Coordinates of C-alpha atoms in Angstrom, one line a residue:
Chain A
X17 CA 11.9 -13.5 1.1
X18 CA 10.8 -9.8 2.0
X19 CA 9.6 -8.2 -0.9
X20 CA 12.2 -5.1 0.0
X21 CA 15.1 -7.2 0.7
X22 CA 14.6 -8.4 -2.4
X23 CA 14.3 -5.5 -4.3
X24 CA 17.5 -3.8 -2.3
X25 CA 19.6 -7.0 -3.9
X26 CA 18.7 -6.6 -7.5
X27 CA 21.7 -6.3 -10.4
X28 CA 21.1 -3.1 -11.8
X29 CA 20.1 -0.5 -9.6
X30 CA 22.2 2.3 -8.9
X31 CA 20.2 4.1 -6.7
X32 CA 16.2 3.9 -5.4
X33 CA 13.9 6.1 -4.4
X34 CA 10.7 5.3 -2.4
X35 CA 7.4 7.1 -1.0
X36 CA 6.3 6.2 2.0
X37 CA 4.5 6.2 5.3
X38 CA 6.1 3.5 6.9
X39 CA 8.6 5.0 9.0
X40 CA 9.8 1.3 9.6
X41 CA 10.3 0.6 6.2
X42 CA 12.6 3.9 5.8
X43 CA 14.4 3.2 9.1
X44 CA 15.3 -0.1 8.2
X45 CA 16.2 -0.3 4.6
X46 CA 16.8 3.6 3.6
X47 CA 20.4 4.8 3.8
X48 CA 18.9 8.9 3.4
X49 CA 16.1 10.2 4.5
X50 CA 13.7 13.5 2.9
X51 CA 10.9 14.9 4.6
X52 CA 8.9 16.9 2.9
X53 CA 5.9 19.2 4.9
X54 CA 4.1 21.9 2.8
X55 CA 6.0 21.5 -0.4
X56 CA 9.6 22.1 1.0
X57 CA 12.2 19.8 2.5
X58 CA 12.1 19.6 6.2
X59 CA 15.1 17.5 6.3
X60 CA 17.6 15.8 4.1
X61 CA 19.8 13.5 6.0
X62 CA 20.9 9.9 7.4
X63 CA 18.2 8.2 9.2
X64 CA 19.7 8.2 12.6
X65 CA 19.7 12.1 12.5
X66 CA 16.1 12.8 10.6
X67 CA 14.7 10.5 12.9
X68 CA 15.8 11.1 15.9
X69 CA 14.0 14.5 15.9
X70 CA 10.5 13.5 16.8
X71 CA 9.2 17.1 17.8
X72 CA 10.3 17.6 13.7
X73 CA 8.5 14.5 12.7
X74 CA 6.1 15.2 14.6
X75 CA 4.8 18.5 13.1
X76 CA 5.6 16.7 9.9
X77 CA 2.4 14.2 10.9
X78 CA 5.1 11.5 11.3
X79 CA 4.2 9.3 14.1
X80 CA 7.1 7.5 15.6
X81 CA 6.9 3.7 15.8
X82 CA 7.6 1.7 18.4
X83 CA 11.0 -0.1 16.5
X84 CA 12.5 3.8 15.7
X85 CA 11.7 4.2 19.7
X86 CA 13.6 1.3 20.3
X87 CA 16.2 2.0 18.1
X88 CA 16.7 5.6 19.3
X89 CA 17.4 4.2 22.8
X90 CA 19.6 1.2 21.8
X91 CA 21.3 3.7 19.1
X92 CA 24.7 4.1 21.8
X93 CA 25.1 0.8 21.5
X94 CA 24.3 -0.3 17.7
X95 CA 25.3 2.8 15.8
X96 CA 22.9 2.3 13.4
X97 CA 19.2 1.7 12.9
X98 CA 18.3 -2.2 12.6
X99 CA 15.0 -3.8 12.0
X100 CA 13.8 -6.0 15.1
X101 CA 14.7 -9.8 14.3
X102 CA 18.4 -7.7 14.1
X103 CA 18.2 -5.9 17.4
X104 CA 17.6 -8.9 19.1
X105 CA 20.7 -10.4 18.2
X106 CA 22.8 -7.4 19.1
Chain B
X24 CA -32.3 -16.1 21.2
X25 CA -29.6 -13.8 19.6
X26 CA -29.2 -13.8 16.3
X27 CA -24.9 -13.0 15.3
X28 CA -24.7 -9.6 12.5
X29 CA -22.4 -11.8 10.6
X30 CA -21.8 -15.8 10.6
X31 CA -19.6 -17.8 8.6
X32 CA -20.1 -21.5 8.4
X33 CA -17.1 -24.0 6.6
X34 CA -16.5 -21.2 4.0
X35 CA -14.5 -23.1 1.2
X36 CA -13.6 -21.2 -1.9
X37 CA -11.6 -22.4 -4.9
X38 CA -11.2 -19.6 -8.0
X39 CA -11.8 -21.4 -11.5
X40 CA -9.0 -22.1 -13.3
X41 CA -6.2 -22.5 -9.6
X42 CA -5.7 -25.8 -8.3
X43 CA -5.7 -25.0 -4.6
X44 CA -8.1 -23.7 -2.3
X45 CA -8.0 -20.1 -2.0
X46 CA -9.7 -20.4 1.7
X47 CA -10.8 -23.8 3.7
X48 CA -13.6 -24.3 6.0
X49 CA -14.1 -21.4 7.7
X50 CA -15.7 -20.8 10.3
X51 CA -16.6 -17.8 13.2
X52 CA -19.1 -15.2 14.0
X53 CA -18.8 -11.3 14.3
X54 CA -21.1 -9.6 17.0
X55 CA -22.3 -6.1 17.0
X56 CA -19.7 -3.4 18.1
X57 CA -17.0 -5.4 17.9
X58 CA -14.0 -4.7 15.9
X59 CA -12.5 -8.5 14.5
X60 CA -9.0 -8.2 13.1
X61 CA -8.0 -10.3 10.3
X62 CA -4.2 -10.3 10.0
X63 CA -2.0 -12.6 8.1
X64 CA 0.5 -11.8 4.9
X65 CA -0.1 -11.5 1.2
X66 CA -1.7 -14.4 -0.4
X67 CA -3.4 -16.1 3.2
X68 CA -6.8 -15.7 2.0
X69 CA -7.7 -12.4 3.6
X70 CA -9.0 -10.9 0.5
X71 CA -10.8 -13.8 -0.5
X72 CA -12.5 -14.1 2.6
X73 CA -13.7 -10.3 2.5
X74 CA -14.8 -11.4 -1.2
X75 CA -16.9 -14.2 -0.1
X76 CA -18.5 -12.1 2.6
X77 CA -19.5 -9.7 0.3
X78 CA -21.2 -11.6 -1.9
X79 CA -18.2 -10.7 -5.6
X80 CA -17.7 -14.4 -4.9
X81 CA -19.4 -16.4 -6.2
X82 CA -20.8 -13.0 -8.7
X83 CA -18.0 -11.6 -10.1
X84 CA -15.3 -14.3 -9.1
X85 CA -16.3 -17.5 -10.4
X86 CA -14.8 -20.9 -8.9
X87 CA -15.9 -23.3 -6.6
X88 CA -18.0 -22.4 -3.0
X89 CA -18.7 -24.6 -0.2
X90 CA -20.1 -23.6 3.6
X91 CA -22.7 -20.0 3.9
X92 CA -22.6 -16.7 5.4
X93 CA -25.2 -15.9 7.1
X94 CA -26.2 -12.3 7.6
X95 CA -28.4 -12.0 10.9
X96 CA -29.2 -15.3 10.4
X97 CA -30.2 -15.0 6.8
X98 CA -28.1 -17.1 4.1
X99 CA -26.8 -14.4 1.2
X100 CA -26.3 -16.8 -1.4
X101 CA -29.8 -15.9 -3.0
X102 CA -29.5 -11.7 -2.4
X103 CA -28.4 -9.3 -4.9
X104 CA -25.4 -7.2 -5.0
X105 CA -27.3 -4.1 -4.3
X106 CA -29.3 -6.1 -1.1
X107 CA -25.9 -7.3 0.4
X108 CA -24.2 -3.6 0.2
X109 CA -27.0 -2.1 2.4
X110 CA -26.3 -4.5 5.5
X111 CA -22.8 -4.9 4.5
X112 CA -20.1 -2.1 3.5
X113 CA -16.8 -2.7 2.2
X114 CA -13.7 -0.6 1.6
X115 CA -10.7 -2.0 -0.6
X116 CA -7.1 -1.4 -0.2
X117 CA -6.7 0.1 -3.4
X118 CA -8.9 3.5 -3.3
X119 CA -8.5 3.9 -6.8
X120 CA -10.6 1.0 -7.9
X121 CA -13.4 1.9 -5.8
X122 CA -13.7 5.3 -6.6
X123 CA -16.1 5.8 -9.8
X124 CA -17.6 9.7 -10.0
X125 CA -15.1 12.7 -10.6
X126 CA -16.7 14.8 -7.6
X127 CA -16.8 13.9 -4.4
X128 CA -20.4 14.7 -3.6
X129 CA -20.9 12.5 -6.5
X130 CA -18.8 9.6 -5.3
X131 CA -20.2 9.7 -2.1
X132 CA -24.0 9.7 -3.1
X133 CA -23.2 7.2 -5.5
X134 CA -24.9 3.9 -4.3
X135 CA -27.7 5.8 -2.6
X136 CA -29.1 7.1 -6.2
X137 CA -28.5 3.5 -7.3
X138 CA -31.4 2.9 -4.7
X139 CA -33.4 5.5 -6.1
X140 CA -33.5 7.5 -2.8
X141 CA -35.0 10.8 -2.8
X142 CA -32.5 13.7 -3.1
X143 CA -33.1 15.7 0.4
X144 CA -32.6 11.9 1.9
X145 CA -29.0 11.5 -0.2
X146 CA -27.8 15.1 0.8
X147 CA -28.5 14.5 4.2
X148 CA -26.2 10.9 4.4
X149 CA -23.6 12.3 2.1
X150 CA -22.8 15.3 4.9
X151 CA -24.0 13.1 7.8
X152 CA -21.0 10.6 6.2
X153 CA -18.8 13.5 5.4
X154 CA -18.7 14.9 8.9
X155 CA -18.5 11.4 10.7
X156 CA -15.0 11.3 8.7
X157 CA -14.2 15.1 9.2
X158 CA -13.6 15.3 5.2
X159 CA -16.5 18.4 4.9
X160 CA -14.0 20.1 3.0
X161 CA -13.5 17.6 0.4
X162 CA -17.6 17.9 -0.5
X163 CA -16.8 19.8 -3.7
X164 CA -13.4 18.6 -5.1
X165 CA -12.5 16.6 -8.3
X166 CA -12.0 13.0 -6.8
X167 CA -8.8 12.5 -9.5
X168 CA -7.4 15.9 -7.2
X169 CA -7.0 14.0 -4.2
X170 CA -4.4 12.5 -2.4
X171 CA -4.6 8.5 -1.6
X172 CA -5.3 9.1 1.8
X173 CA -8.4 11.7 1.0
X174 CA -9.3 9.2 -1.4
X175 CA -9.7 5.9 0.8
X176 CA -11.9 8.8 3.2
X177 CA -14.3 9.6 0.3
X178 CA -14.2 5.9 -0.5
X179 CA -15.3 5.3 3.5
X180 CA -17.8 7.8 3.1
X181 CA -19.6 6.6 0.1
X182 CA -19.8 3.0 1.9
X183 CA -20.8 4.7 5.2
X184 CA -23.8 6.7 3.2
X185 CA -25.7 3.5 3.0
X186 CA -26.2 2.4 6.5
X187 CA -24.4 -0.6 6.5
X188 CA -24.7 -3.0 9.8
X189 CA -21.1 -4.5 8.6
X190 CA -17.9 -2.5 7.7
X191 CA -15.5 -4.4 5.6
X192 CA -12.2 -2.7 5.9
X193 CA -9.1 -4.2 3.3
X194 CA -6.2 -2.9 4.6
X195 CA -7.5 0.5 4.5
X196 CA -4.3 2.2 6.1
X197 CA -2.2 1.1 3.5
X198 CA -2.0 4.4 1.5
X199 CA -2.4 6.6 4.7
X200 CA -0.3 8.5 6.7
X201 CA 0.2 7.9 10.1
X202 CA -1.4 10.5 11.1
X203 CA -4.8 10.0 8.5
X204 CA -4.4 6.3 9.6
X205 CA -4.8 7.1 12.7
X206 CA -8.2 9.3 12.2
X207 CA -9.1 6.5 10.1
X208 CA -9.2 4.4 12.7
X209 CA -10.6 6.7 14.9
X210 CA -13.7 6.7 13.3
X211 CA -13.7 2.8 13.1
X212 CA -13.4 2.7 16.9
X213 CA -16.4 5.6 16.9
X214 CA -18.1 3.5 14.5
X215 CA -18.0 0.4 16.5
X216 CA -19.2 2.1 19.4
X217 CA -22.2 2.9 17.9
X218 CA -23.0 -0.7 17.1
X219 CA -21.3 -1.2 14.0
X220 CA -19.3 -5.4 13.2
X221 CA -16.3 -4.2 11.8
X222 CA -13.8 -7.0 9.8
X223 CA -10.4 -5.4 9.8
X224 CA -8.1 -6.9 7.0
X225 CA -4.1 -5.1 8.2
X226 CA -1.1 -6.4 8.4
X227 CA -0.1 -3.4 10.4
X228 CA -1.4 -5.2 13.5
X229 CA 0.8 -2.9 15.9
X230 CA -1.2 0.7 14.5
X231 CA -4.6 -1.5 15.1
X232 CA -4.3 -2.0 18.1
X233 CA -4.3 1.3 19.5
X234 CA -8.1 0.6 19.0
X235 CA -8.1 -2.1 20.8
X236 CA -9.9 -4.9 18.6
X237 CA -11.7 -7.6 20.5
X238 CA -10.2 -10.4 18.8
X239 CA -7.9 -11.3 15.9
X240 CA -8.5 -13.9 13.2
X241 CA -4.5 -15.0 12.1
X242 CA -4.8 -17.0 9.0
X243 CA -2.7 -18.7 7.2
X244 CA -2.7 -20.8 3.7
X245 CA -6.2 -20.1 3.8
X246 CA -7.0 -21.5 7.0
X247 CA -7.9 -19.9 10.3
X248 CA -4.4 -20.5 12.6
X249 CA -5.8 -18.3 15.5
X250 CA -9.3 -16.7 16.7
X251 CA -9.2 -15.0 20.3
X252 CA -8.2 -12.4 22.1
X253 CA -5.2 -10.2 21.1
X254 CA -2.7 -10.8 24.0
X255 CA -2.6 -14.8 22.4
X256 CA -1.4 -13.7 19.0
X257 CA 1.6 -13.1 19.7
X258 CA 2.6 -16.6 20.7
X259 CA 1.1 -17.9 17.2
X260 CA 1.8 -15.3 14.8
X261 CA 5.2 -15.6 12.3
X262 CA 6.5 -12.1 13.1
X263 CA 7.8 -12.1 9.2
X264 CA 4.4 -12.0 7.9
X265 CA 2.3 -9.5 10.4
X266 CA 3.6 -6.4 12.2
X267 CA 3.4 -6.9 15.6
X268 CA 5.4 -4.1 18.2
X269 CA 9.0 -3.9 17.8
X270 CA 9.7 -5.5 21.7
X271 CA 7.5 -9.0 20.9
X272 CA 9.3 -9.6 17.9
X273 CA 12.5 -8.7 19.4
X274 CA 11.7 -11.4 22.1
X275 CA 10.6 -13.8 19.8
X276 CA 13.8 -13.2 17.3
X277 CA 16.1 -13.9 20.3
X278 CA 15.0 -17.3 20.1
X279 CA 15.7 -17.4 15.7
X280 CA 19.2 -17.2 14.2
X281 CA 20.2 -13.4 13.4
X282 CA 18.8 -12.1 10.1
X283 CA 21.4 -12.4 7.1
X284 CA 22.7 -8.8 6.0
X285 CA 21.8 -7.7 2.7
X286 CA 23.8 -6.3 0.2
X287 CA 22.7 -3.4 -0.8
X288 CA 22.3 -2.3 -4.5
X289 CA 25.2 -4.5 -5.9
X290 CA 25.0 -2.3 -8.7
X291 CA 25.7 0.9 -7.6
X292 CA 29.2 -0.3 -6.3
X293 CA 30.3 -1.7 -10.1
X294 CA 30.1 1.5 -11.4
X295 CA 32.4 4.2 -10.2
X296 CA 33.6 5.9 -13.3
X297 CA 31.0 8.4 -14.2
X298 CA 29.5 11.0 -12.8
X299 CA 28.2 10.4 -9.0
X300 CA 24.9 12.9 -9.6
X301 CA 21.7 10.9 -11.7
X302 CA 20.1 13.3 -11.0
X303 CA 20.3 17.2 -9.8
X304 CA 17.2 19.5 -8.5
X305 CA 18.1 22.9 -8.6
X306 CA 15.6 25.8 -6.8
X307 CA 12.7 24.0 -8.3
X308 CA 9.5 25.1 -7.4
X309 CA 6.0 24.1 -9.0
X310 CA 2.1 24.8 -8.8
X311 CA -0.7 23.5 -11.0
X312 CA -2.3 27.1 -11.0
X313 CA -0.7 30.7 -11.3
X314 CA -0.8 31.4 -7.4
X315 CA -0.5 27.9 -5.7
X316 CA 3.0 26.7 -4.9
X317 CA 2.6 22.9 -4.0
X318 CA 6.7 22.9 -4.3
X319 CA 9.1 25.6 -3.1
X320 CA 13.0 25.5 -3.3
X321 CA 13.7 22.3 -3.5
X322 CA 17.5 21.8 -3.9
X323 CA 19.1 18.3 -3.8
X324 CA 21.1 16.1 -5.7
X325 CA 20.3 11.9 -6.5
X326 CA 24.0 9.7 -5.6
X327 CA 24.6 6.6 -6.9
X328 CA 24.2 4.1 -3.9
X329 CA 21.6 6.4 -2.2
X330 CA 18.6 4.4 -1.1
X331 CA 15.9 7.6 -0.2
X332 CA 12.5 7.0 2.0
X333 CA 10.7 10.3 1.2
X334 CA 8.5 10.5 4.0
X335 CA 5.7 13.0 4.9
X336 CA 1.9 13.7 5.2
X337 CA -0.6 13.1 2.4
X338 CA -0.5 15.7 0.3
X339 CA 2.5 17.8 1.6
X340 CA 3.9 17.3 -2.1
X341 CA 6.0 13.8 -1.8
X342 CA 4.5 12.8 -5.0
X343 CA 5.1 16.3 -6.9
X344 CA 8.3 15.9 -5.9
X345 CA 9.1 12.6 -7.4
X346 CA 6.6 13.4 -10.7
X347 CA 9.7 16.1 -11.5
X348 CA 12.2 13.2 -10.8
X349 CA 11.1 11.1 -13.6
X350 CA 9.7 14.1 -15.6
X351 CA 6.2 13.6 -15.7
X352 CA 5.9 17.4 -14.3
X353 CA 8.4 19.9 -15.6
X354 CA 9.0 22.8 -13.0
X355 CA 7.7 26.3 -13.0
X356 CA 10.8 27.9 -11.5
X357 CA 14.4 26.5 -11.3
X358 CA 15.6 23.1 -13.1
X359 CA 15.6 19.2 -12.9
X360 CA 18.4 17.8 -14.7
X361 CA 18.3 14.1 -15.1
X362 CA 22.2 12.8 -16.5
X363 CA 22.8 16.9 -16.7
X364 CA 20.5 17.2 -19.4
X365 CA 17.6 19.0 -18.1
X366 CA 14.1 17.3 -18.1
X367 CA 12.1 20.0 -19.9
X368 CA 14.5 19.1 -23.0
X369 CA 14.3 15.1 -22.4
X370 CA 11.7 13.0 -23.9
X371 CA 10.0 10.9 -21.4
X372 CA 11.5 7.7 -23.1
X373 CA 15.2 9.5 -22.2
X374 CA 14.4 10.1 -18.8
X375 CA 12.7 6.5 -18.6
X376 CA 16.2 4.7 -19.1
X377 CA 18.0 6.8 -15.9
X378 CA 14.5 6.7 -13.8
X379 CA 11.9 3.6 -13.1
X380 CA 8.5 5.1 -11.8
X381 CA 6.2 2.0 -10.1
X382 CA 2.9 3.9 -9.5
X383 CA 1.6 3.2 -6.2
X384 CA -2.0 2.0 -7.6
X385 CA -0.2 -0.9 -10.0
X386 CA -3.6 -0.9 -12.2
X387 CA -2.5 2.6 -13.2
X388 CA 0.3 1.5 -14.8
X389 CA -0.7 -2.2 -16.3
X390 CA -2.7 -1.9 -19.2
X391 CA -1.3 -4.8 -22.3
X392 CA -3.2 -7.9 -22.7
X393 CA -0.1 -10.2 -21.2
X394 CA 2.7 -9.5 -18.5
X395 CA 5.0 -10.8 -20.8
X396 CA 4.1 -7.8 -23.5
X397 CA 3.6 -5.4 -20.6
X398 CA 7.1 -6.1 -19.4
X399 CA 8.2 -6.0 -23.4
X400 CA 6.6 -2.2 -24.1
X401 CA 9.1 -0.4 -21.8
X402 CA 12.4 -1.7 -23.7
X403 CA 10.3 -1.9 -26.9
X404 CA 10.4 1.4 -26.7
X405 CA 13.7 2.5 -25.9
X406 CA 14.3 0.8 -28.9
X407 CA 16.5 -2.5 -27.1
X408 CA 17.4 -4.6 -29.7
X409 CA 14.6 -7.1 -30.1
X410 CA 16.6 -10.3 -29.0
X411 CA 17.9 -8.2 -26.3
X412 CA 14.0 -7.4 -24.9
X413 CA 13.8 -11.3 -24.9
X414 CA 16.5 -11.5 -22.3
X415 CA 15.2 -8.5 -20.4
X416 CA 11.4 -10.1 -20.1
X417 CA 12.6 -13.7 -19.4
X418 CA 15.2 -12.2 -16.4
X419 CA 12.7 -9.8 -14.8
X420 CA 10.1 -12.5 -14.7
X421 CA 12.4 -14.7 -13.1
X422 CA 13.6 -12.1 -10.3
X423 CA 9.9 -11.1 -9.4
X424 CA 9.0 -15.4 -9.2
X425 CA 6.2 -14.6 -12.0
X426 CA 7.3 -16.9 -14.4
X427 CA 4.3 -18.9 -14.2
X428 CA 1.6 -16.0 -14.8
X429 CA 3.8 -14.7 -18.2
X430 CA 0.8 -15.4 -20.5
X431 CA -1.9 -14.4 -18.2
X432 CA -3.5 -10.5 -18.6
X433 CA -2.0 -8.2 -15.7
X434 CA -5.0 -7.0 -14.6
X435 CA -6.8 -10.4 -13.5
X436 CA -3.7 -11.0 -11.1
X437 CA -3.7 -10.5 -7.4
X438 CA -2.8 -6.8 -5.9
X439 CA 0.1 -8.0 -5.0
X440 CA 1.3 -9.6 -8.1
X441 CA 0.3 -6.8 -9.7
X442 CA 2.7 -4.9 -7.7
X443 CA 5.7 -7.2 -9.1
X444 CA 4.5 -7.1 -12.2
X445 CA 5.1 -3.0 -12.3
X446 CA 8.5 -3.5 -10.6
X447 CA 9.4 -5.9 -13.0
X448 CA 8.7 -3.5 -16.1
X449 CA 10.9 -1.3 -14.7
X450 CA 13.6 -4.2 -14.2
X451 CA 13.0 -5.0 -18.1
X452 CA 14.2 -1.6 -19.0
X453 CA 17.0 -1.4 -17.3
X454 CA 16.7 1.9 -15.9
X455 CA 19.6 3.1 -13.1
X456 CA 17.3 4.2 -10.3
X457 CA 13.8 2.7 -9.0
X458 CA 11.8 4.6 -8.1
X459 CA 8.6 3.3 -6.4
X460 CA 5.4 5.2 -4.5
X461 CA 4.3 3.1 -1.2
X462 CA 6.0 -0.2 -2.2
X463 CA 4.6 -1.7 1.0
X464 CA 2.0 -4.1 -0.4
X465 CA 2.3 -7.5 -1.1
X466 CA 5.1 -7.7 1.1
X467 CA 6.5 -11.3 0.5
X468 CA 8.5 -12.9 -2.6
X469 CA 7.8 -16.4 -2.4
X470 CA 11.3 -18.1 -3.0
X471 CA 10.6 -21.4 -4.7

């Protein structure tokens, strides 16, 4: 099993918080996004809004990948973000 | 006759003390200026083929060889260390490990006063190397200053300093930003250009591609599944284990029953009766000297059921940010307040039962003689109740499928396990929010 799949499923947790640079990873799995650029917060929001803003991510030094790409375009249809193996279902 | 930079014949290695294999008869060359990507997911081998090639197997990691690497021909089994590193260079994924002196000039000069070179000679590589990764600036700053990303540079840069004809790269991007990634692999290209045989460990097969590698080496279970050009790997590859652009896996998923929904923190939805903020950030701003604000006005509040990506560039203050979280750095203006007690009143151990922290280097964190009494220290001292700790340890163990490993010392185990190890110490103590920096390596779970 994916390592954050499992991790999302643990008992316990109330809440998690995760650095990263993988803006797949924080499409996919995160339900709120931060950006942070030169010690403030760029953004605070739900992943289809702070990502849908590439000239913002972009002077944030976030490169868009080709799944938030994809699921910009498709978003009309899905409403929501989805990893790949999900999108090709929908 | 041509003679290949780098050839591997029916390399076999076993570790001492595992039953299996770690990598089986292996075999290809690597020509000049080419850049060869090795892709496949935790636990394939990668890292033990880079071991082998460098020469730490059979040094440093004992166990069982069979098959040679020849190095323009020559066999390496006889050379020392310090012969191998001058022909071939290698970078790790953890920056961290790699990087020994506290300045960078010193970090980056480092193997080139282990040759005895003269000093004029070393100043000259160190800026040559400096320059070729645009990290000038960095010449004069504390190594323990910088951010991952300007560490794996300076890491590079030291390797780059001795001339190698072979650049060793294991999954370099994985604490970069896009954007540094990207440079990184810049040079790599640049570097390739000039001649250089570049071995590319990354799972992010879709960012390396941008520099358009001549080949890719796919391996699985320690064997080599695929060796050509990069348009065949998609037909071979298991888009679960390697990243491959979002439109070939969504073709290839069409053909694969839809992924199962998850449910999402099962815990967070048990408990509704107390307050909904963990934790409250109020104006906070912060600066490790008088003058230097590295965080300004940060105002937000931590929900039960929120699962948070904080994204950003190296260095824009992403881990700053979650250091106050957990309480490690108390702010200079303004207030953290962690169960609405605020953190410059709360003892670590307080904080450590609401907050989780897994470090993204999992060697900073591991330091007992056992998993099992690493996993035992957190609720140890959060003073559970002893046969209560017993529980904690046994069920962590289980949920991280490292069970088997309980009695071994964290530190000899695999990046990767390491990285469930630091997760499961967290588990152990039960705290209400995880809390993890870059928790993208060692991707799987094997599921027994």
């Amino acid at each position: 099993m994916n390592f954050m799949d499992a991790i999302l499923q643990l008992p316990g947790f109330e809440a998690i918080l995760f650095i990263t640079h993988d803006v797949d990873l924080a499409l996919i799995y995160a339900n709120r996004i931060l950006l942070v650029a030169d010690g403030r917060l760029a953004a605070d929001g739900a992943p289809h809004e702070v990502l849908r803003d590439f000239a913002r991510l972009q002077a944030c030094r976030v490169v868009p990948s080709s799944l938030l790409s994809l699921n910009v375009s498709r978003f009309a249809q899905t409403g929501r973000f989805l990893r790949a193996e999900a999108l090709a279902h929908v | 006759m041509t003679t290949s930079p780098l050839t591997v014949e029916n390399l076999s290695f076993r570790y001492r003390d595992r039953k299996g294999a770690a990598i089986h008869e292996l075999s290809f060359a690597a020509e000049a200026g080419e850049i060869l990507l090795i892709a496949g997911a935790s636990g394939c081998g990668k890292t033990t083929l880079i071991r082998a090639i460098n020469g730490l197997i059979p040094r440093s990691y004992k166990g069982e060889v069979g098959g040679r690497v020849l190095v323009f021909g020559e066999d390496t089994a006889r050379w020392k260390l310090s012969q191998i590193s001058q022909k071939i260079g290698t970078v790790l994924q953890d920056p961290e490990r790699q990087i020994l002196g506290t300045k960078v000039l010193n970090e980056v000069a480092f193997g080139l006063e282990n040759l005895g070179m003269a000093r004029e000679e070393i100043y000259q590589r160190v800026d040559e190397s400096l320059a070729h990764l645009k990290i000038q600036h960095l010449r004069e700053r504390d190594t323990f200053l910088l951010s991952g990303g300007e560490k794996q540079k300076v890491a590079l840069a030291g390797v780059l300093a001795m001339r190698p004809s072979i650049l060793l790269l294991d999954e370099p991007l994985a604490s970069l930003d896009p954007a540094s990634a990207g440079e990184t692999l810049d040079a790599v290209r640049a570097l390739a250009d000039e001649g250089m045989t570049v071995l590319l460990v990354e799972h992010r097969v879709e960012d390396v591609l941008r520099i358009h590698p001549k080949r890719v080496l796919y391996m699985s279970a320690g064997e080599i599944r695929y060796l050509g050009d990069v348009d065949g790997l998609s037909r071979v590859v298991n888009y679960h284990e390697v990243k491959l652009p979002a439109e070939q896996i969504v073709q290839r998923a069409r053909r694969d029953p839809p992924p199962a929904e998850i449910n999402v923190l099962p815990g967070a939805a048990a408990q509704t009766s107390r307050n909904d903020a963990l934790v409250r950030f109020e104006n906070v701003a912060f600066g490790y000297e008088s003058d230097v604000e590295i965080l300004h006005g940060i105002n937000l509040e931590i929900k039960r059921g929120d699962v948070i990506a904080v994204l950003g560039p190296n260095g824009a203050g992403k881990t700053t940010f979650v250091k106050h979280a957990i309480g490690l750095l108390k702010p200079k203006s303004g207030r953290v307040l962690v169960n609405d007690k605020d953190t410059k009143e709360s003892s670590v151990a307080e904080i450590a039962g609401t907050l989780g922290y897994v470090f993204q280097s999992p060697s900073h964190m591991l330091f007992a003689p056992t998993v099992r009494e690493e996993l035992a220290f957190g609720p140890t001292n959060l003073k559970h109740p002893k046969e209560e700790i017993e529980k904690e340890v046994k069920e962590a163990l289980r949920i991280v499928n490292l069970s088997e490993v309980e009695q071994d010392p964290p530190l000899a185990l695999s990046f990767g396990q390491q990285k469930r190890v630091s997760i499961a110490a967290i588990l152990a103590m039960r705290s209400r929010i995880l809390v993890m920096d870059e928790p993208t390596a060692g991707r799987i779970i094997r599921t027994t």
